[in-house]
XYZ file of C-alpha atoms in Angstrom:
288
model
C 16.086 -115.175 -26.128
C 13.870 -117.715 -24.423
C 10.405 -118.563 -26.123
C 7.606 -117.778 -23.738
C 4.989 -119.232 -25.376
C 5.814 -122.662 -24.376
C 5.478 -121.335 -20.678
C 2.284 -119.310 -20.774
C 0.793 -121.587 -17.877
C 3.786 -120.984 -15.820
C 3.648 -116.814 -15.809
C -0.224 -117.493 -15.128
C 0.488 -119.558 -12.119
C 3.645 -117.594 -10.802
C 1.225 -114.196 -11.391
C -1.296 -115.668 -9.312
C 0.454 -117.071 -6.322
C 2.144 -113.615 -5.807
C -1.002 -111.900 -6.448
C -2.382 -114.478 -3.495
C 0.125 -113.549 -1.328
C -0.176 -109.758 -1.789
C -3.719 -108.769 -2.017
C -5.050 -111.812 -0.452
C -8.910 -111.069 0.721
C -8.631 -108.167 -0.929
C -6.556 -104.611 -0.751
C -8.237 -102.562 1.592
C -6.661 -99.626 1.349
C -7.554 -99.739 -2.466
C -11.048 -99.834 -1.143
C -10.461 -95.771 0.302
C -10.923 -94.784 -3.498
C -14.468 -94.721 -5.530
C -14.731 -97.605 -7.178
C -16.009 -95.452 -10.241
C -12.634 -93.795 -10.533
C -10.763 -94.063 -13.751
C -6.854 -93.112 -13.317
C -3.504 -92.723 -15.082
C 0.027 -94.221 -13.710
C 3.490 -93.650 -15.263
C 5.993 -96.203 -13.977
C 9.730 -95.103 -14.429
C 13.560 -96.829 -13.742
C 15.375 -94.739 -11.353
C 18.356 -97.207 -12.742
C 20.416 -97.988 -15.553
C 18.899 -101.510 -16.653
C 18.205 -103.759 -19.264
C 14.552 -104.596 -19.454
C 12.940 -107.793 -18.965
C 9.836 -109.693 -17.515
C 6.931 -107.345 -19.737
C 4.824 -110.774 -20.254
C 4.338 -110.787 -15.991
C 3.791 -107.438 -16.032
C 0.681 -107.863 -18.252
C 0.035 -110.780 -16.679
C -0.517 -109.048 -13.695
C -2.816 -106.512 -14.669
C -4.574 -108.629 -16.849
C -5.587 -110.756 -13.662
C -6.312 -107.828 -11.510
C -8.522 -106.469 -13.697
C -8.751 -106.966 -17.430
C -9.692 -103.556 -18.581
C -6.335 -101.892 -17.198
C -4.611 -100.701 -20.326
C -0.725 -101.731 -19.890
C 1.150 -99.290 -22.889
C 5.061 -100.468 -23.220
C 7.266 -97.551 -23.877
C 10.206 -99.665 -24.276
C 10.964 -103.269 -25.841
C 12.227 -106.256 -24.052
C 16.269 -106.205 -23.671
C 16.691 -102.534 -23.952
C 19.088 -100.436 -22.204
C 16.943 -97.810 -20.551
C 18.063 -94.517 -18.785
C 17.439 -93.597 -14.551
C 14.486 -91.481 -14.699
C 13.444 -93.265 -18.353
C 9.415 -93.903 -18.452
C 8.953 -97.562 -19.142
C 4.902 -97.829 -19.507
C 1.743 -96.318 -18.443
C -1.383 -97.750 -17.191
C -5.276 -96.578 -17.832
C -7.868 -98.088 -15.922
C -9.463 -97.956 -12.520
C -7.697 -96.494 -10.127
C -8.045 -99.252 -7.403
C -6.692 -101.902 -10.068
C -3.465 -99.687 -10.638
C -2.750 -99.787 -7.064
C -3.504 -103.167 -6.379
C -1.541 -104.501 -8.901
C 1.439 -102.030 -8.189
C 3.804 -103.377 -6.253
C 3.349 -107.483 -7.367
C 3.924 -106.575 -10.897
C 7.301 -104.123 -9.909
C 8.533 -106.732 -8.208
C 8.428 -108.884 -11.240
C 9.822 -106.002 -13.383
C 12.643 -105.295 -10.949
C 13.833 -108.712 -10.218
C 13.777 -109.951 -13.781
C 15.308 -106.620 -15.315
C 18.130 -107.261 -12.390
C 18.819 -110.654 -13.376
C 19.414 -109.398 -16.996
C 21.373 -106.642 -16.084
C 23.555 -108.325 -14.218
C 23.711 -111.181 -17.598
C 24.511 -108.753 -19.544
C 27.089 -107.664 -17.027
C 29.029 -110.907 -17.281
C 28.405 -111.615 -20.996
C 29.827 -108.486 -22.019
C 32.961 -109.599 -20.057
C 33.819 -112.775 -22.303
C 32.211 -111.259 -25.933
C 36.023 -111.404 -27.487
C 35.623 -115.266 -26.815
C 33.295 -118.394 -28.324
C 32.086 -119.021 -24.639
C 28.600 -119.452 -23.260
C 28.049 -118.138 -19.944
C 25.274 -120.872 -18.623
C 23.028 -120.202 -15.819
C 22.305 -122.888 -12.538
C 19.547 -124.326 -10.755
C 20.173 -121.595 -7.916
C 17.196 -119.498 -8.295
C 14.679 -117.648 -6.593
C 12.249 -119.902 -5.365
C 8.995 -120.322 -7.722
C 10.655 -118.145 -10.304
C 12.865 -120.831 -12.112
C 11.230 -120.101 -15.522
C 11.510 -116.464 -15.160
C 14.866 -116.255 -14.232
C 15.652 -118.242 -16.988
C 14.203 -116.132 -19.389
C 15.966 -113.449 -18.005
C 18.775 -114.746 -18.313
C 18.746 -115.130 -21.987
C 17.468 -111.911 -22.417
C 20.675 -110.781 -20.792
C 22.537 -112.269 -23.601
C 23.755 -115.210 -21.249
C 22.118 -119.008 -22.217
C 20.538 -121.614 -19.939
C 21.380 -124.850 -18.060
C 18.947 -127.560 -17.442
C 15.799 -125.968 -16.499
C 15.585 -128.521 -13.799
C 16.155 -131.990 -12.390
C 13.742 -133.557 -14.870
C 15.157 -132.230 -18.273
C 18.951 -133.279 -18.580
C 21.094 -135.238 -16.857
C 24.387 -133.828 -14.197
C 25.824 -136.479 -12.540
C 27.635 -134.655 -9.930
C 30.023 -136.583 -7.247
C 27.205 -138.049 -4.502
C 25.826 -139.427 -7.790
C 29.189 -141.252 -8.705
C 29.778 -142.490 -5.594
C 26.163 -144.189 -5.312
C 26.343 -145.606 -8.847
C 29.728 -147.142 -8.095
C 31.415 -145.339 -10.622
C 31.339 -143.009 -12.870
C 31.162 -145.580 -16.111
C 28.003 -147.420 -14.083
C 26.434 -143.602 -13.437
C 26.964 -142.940 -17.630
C 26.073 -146.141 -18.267
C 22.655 -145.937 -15.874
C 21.907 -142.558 -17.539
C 22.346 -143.872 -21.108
C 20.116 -146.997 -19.916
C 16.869 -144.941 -18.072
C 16.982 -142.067 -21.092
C 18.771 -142.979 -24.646
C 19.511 -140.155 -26.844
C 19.383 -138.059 -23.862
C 22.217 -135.567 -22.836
C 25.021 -136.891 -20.294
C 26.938 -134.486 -18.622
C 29.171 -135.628 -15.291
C 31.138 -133.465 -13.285
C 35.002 -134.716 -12.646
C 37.813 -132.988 -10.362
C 41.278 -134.781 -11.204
C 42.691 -135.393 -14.599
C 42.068 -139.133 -13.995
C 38.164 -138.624 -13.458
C 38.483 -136.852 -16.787
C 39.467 -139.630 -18.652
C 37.046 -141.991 -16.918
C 34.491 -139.314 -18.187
C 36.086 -140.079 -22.129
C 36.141 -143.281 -22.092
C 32.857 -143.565 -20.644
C 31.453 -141.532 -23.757
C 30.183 -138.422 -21.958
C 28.335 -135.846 -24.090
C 29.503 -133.364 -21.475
C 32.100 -132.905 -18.900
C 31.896 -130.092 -16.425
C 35.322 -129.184 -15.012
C 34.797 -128.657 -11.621
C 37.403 -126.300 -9.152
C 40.037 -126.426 -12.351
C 42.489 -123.518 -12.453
C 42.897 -121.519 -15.348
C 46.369 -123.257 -16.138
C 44.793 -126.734 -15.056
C 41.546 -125.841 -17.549
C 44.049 -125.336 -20.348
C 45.889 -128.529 -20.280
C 42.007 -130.323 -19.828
C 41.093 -128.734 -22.868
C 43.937 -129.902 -24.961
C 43.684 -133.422 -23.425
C 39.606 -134.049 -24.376
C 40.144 -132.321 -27.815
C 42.929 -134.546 -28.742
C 41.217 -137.680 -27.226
C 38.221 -137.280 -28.749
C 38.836 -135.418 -32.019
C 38.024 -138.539 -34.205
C 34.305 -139.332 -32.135
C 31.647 -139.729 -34.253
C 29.676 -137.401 -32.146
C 32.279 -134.428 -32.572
C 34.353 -133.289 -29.586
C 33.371 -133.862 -26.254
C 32.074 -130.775 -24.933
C 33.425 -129.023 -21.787
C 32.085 -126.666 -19.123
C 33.872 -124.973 -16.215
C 32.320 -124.201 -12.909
C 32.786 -123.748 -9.544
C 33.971 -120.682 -7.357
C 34.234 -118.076 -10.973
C 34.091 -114.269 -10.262
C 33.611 -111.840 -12.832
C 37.495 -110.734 -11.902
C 38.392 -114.371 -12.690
C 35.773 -114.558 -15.710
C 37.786 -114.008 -18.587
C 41.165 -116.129 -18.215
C 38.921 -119.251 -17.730
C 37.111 -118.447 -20.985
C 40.091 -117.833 -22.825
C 41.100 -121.358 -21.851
C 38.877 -122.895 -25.008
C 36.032 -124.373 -22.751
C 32.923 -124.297 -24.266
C 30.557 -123.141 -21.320
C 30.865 -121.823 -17.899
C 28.535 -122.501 -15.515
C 27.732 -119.769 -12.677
C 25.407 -119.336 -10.245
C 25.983 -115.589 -9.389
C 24.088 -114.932 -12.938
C 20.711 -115.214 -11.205
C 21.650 -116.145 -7.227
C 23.358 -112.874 -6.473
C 21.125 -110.244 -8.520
C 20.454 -106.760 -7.537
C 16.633 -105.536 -8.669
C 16.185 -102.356 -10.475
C 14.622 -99.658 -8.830
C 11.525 -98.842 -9.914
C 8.805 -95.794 -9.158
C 5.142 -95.443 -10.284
C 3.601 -92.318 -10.421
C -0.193 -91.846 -10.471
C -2.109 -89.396 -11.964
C -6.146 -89.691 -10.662
């Protein structure tokens, strides 16, 4: 699972942009209640879910008011039950309502994302493969898809454009090449992961010789993925660096999941894993 504590500024920042765009001036229908009056709220899944995004949860109340008392009745990655309570709040009742809906959002999108990880990871667990998200995320919520993600049992790509390198095929053809674009990559950031993305068998052994540290298989079929797997193991089985590592990607269901796992690739990419999420449905039920 993802270490949040490296990203503490990030959940603060995310937390108070949606809070920005929710309560804005202020919620005035929160205002209809004493100010004075101290409340209880149970929040429950009406779905079968794995659990994740607690730390923006807190986050959320902590922001809205810091005396809200946020008690977890479940731990992060859990399977929970429709109807299951997942925590309660104490505090004022206008904070519990004002910070209602921003942090179910965060609850329900994140627990979504790992449900639906989980999903997919289940699907290849008889195999070595890592299931590896993409960059295809929801807008200002790259870290905490991410996270959700691992906490679905799936692993992470780059986190963005800044961390690792993907040459991809508008890349090749502006380098020239795709020796120049390795050989560029090597050059601006030594010791630095090199992945390049190659469609033909010929591209893959430009990628070899060109002393890639990753090559994603774009578009391969299963059969195709087989005989590309043989090919890099057998090339590069004497590199001082071990084995050239390989990743699959493009246009993989969860119907066509397992074949190109069994194939011996190391990773396949997909973008469904946090693109094509469903959130869980959550209800909170207060008590004044």
């Amino acid at each position: 699972m993802m270490n949040l504590n490296a990203f503490q500024n990030d959940i603060a920042q995310a937390v108070a942009f949606a809070l920005q765009e929710d309560v804005g001036s202020g919620d005035i229908t929160a205002m209809l209640i004493p100010a004075e009056r101290q409340s209880k709220a149970r929040v429950i899944s009406r779905d079968r879910a794995i659990i994740a995004g607690k730390a923006w949860v807190n986050e959320v109340f902590r922001q809205v008011d810091p005396s809200v008392q946020v008690i977890w009745k479940v731990s992060e990655g859990e399977w929970v039950r429709p109807g299951q309570e997942l925590f309660e709040l104490v505090g004022p009742a206008r904070a519990l309502l004002t910070g209602e809906r921003c942090a179910l959002n965060f609850l329900q999108t994140l627990s979504g994302t790992a449900t639906r990880c989980r999903f997919y990871a289940d699907k290849v667990a008889s195999t070595q493969v890592q299931l590896l998200d993409t960059r295809k995320t929801i807008p200002g919520l790259r870290i905490a898809q991410k996270y959700a993600v691992s906490v679905g049992g799936c692993y992470n790509h780059r986190v963005g454009l800044y961390d690792a390198f993907l040459i991809k095929e508008n890349h090749i053809m502006a380098c020239g090449g795709i020796a120049e674009a390795i050989a560029e990559a090597h050059r601006i950031a030594p010791g630095k992961a090199v992945e390049v993305e190659v469609e033909t068998m010929a591209q893959l052994d430009e990628a070899i010789a060109a002393d890639a540290d990753i090559i994603m298989l774009d578009n391969f079929t299963p059969e195709e993925m087989v005989v590309a797997v043989q090919h890099t193991r057998s090339k590069t089985a004497n590199r001082a660096k071990g084995p050239i590592k390989l990743e699959a990607s493009g246009n993989i269901t969860d119907k066509t999941l397992l074949p190109y796992a069994q194939t011996g690739v190391d990773y396949i990419s997909i973008g469904a894993l946090t693109k094509d999420c469903k959130a869980v449905d959550l209800s909170m039920r207060v008590s004044m």
